[in-house]
GROMACS .gro file of C-alpha atoms in nm:
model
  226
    1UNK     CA    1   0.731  -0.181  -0.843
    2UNK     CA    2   0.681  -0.510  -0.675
    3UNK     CA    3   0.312  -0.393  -0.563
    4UNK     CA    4   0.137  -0.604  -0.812
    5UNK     CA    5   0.324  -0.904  -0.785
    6UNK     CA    6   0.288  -0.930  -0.351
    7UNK     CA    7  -0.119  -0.843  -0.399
    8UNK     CA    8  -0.123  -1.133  -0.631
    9UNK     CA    9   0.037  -1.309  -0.378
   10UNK     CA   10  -0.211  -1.239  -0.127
   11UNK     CA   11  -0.496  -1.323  -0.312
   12UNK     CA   12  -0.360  -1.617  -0.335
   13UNK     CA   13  -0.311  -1.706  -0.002
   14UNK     CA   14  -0.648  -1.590   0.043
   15UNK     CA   15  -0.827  -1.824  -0.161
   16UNK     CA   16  -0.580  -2.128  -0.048
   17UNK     CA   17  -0.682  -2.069   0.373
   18UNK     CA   18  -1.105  -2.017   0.246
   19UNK     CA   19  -1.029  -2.345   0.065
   20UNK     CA   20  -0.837  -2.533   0.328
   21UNK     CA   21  -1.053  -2.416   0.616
   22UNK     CA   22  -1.431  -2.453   0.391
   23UNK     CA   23  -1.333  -2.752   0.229
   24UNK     CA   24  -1.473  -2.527  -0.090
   25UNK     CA   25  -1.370  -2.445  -0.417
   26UNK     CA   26  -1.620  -2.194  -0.510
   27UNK     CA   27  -1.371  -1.897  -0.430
   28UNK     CA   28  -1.474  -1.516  -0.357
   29UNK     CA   29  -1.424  -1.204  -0.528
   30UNK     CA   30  -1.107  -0.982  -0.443
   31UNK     CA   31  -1.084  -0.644  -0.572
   32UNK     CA   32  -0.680  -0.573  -0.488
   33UNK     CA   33  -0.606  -0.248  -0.287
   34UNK     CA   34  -0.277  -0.096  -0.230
   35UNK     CA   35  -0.258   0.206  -0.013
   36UNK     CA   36   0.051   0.387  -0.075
   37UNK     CA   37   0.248   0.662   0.196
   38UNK     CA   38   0.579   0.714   0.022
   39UNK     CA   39   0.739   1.025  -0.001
   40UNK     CA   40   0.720   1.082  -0.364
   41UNK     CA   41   0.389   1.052  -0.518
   42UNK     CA   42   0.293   0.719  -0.704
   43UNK     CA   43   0.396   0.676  -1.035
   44UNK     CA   44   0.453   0.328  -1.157
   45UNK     CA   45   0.220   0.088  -1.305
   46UNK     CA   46  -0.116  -0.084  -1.180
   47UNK     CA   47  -0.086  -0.355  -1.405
   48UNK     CA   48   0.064  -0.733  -1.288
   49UNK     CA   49   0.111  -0.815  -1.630
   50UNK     CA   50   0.444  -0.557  -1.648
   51UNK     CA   51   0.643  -0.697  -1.430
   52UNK     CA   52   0.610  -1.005  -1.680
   53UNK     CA   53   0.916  -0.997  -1.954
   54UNK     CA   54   0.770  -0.944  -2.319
   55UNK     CA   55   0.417  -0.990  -2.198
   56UNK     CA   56   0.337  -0.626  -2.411
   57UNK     CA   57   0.444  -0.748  -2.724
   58UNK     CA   58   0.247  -1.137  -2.670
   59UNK     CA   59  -0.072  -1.161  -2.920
   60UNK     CA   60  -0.391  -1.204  -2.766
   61UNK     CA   61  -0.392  -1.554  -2.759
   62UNK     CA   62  -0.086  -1.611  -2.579
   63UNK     CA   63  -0.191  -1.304  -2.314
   64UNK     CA   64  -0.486  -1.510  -2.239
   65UNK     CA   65  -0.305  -1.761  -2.055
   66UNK     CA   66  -0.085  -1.511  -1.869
   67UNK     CA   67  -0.208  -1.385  -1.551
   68UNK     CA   68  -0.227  -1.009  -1.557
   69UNK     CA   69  -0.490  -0.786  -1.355
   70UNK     CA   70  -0.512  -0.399  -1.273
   71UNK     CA   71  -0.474  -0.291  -0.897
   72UNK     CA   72  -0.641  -0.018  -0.758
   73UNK     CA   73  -0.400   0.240  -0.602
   74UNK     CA   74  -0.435   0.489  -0.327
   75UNK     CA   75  -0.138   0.808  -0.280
   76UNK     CA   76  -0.305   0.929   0.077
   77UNK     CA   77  -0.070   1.216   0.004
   78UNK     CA   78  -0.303   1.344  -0.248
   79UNK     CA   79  -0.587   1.328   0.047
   80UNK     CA   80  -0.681   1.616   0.283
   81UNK     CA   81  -0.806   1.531   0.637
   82UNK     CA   82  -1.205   1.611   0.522
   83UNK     CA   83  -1.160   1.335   0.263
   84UNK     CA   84  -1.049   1.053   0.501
   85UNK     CA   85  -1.393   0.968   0.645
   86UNK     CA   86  -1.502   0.678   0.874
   87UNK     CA   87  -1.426   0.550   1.191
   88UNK     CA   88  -1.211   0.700   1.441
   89UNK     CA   89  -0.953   0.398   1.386
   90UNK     CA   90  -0.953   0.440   1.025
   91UNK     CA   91  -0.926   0.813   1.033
   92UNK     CA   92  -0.609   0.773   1.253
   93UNK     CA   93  -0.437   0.498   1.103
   94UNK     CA   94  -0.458   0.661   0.721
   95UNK     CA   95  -0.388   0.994   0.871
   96UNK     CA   96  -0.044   0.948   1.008
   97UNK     CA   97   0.073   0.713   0.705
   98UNK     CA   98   0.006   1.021   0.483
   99UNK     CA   99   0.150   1.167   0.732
  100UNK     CA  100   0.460   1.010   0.851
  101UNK     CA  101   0.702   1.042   0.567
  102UNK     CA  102   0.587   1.371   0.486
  103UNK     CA  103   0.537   1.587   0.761
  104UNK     CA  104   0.854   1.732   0.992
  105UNK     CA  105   0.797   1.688   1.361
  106UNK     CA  106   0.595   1.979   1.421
  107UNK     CA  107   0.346   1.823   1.181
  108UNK     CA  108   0.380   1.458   1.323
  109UNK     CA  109   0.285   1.622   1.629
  110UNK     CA  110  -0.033   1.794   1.523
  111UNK     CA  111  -0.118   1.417   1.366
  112UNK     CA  112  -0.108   1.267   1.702
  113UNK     CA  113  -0.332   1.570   1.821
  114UNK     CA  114  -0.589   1.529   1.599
  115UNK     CA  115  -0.511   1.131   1.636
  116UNK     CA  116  -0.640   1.204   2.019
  117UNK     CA  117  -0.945   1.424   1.899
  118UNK     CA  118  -1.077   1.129   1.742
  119UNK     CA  119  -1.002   0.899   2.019
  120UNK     CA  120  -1.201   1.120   2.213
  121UNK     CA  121  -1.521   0.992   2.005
  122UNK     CA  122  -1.504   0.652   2.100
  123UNK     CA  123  -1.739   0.516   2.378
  124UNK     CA  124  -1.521   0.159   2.449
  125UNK     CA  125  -1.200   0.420   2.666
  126UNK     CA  126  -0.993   0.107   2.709
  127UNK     CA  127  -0.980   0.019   2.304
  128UNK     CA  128  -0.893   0.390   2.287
  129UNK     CA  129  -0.607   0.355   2.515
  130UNK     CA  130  -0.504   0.068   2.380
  131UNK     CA  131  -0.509   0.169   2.017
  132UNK     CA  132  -0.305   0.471   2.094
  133UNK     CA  133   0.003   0.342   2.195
  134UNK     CA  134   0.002   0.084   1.951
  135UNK     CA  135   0.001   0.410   1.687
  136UNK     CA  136   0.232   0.609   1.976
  137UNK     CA  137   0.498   0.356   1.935
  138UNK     CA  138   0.475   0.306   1.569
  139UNK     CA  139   0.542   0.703   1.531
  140UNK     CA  140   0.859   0.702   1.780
  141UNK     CA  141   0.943   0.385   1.557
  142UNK     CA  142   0.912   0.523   1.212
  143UNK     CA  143   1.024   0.878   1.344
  144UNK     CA  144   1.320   0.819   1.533
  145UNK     CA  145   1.416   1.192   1.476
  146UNK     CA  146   1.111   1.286   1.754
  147UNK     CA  147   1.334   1.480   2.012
  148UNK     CA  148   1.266   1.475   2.411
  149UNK     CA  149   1.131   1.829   2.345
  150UNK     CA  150   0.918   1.672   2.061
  151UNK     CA  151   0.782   1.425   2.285
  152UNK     CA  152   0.730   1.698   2.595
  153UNK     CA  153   0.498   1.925   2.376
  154UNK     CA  154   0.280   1.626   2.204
  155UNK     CA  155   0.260   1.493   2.611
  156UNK     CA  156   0.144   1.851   2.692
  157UNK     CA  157  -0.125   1.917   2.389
  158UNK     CA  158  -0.241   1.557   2.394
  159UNK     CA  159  -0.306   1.606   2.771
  160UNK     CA  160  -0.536   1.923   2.740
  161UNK     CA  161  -0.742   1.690   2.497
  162UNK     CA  162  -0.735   1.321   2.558
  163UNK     CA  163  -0.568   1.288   2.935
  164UNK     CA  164  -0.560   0.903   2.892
  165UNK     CA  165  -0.350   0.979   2.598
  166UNK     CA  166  -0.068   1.194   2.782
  167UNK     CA  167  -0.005   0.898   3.044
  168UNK     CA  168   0.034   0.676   2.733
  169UNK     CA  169   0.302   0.907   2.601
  170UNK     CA  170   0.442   0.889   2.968
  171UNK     CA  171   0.417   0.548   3.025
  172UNK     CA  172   0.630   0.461   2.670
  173UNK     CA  173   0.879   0.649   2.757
  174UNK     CA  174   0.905   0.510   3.114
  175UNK     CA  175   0.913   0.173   2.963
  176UNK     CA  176   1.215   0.220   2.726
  177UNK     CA  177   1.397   0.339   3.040
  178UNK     CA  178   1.287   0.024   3.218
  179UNK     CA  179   1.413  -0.186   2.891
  180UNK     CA  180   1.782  -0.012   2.988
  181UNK     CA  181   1.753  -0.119   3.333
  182UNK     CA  182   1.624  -0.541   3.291
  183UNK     CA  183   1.848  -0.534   2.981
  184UNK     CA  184   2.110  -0.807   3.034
  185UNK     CA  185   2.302  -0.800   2.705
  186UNK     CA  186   2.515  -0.524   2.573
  187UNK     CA  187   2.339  -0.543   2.257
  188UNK     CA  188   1.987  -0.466   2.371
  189UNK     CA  189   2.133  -0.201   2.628
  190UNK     CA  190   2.289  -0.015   2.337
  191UNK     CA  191   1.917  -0.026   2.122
  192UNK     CA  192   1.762   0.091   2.423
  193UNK     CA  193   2.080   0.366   2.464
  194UNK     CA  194   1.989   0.442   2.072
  195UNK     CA  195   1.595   0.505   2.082
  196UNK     CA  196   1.677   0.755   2.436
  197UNK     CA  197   1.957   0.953   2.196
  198UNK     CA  198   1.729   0.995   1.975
  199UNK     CA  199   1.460   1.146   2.214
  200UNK     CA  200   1.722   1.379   2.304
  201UNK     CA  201   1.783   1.204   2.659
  202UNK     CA  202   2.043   1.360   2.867
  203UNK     CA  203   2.371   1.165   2.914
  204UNK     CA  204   2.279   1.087   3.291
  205UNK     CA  205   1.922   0.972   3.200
  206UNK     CA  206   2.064   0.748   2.951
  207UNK     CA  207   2.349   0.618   3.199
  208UNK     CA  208   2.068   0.553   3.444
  209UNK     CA  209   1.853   0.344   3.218
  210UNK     CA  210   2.110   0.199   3.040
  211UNK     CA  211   2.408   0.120   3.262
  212UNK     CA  212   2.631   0.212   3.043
  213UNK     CA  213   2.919   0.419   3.054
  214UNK     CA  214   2.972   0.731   2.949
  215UNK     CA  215   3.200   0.686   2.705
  216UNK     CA  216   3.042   0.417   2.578
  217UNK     CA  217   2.690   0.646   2.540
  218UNK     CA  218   2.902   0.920   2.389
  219UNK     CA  219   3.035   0.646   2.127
  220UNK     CA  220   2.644   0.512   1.998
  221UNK     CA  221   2.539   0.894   1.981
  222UNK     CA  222   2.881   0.987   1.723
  223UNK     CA  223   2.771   0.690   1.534
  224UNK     CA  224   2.421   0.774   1.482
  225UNK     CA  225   2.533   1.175   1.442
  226UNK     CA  226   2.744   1.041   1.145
   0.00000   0.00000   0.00000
């Protein structure tokens, strides 16, 4: 519900940083977007002016010194993958938020399939590497369900059609492993121990990267279980 107030917001800000850096006050046009990837389609207002207490029932003459505007909103759930057009970045990024909330693992892992088709399109490899772990980790992020097996088949598919892509997947999963190991403090050993439970680590893997004890790993895994 808070949509139209935080675009306000940033319109704001928008015009205060073109006037502070341009020493201008002529400011620019901003149309306000908000692109939405809940689970539940959209259904609340576009309009600033309801969040505002009373502001229906104002005359015209009072509304005229209220702010109010109308937002345009975007529910990617309602888009298919031949209606998200542009470049490869774009395609990928809106894909897997219409995708993330909505789709079980299976379908997260055809996103990050057809995430590496489009990769495959781009002529600059290393900004194609690069750009796919930054969306790899934001998946094992907002999908900490993603089991080791999960992981396994995406590494496998992704490899037969973006190699660079597979040794990405690799390489994250390395890393978390290595965060277990350099980890001083119980606290970031047990966040590490939580993210390789719920990537369906075995016990020993996670005592190895972690250090910690078994017990201890059986302890975090009943607490995230419950």
């Amino acid at each position: 519900m808070w949509a139209g107030f935080y675009a306000y917001k940033y319109m704001i800000e928008i015009w205060e940083a073109k006037i502070n850096k341009e020493k201008t006050y002529q400011l620019p046009i901003i149309i306000p977007l908000v692109i939405y990837h809940g689970k539940d389609r959209w259904n609340l207002s576009t309009n600033l002016g309801e969040l505002i207490v009373g502001y229906e029932n104002l005359t015209e003459d009072i509304k005229k010194h209220i702010p109010n505007y109308e937002y345009l909103i975007y529910d990617l759930s309602q888009y298919t993958d031949d209606d998200i057009k542009g470049e490869a970045q774009l395609r990928i990024i809106l894909t897997i938020f219409r995708d993330i909330f909505i789709k079980d693992n299976k379908g997260i892992q055809e996103s990050v399939e057809r995430a590496a088709r489009y990769l495959k399109e781009l002529e600059d490899k290393q900004t194609g590497i690069e750009y796919f772990e930054t969306f790899i980790r934001y998946i094992i992020s907002a999908r900490p369900n993603l089991t080791r097996e999960n992981m396994e088949d995406m590494r496998e598919n992704v490899n037969r059609i973006y190699p660079e892509g597979s040794e990405v997947i690799m390489t994250i999963i390395e890393r978390y492993r290595e965060e277990g190991r350099q980890e001083g403090r119980l606290e970031g050993k047990i966040e590490v121990a939580k993210k390789l439970i719920k990537m369906d680590l075995t016990i020993d893997e996670i005592i190895e990267a972690t250090g910690l004890k078994k017990e201890e790993i059986y302890e975090i895994r009943k607490k995230i279980l419950n």
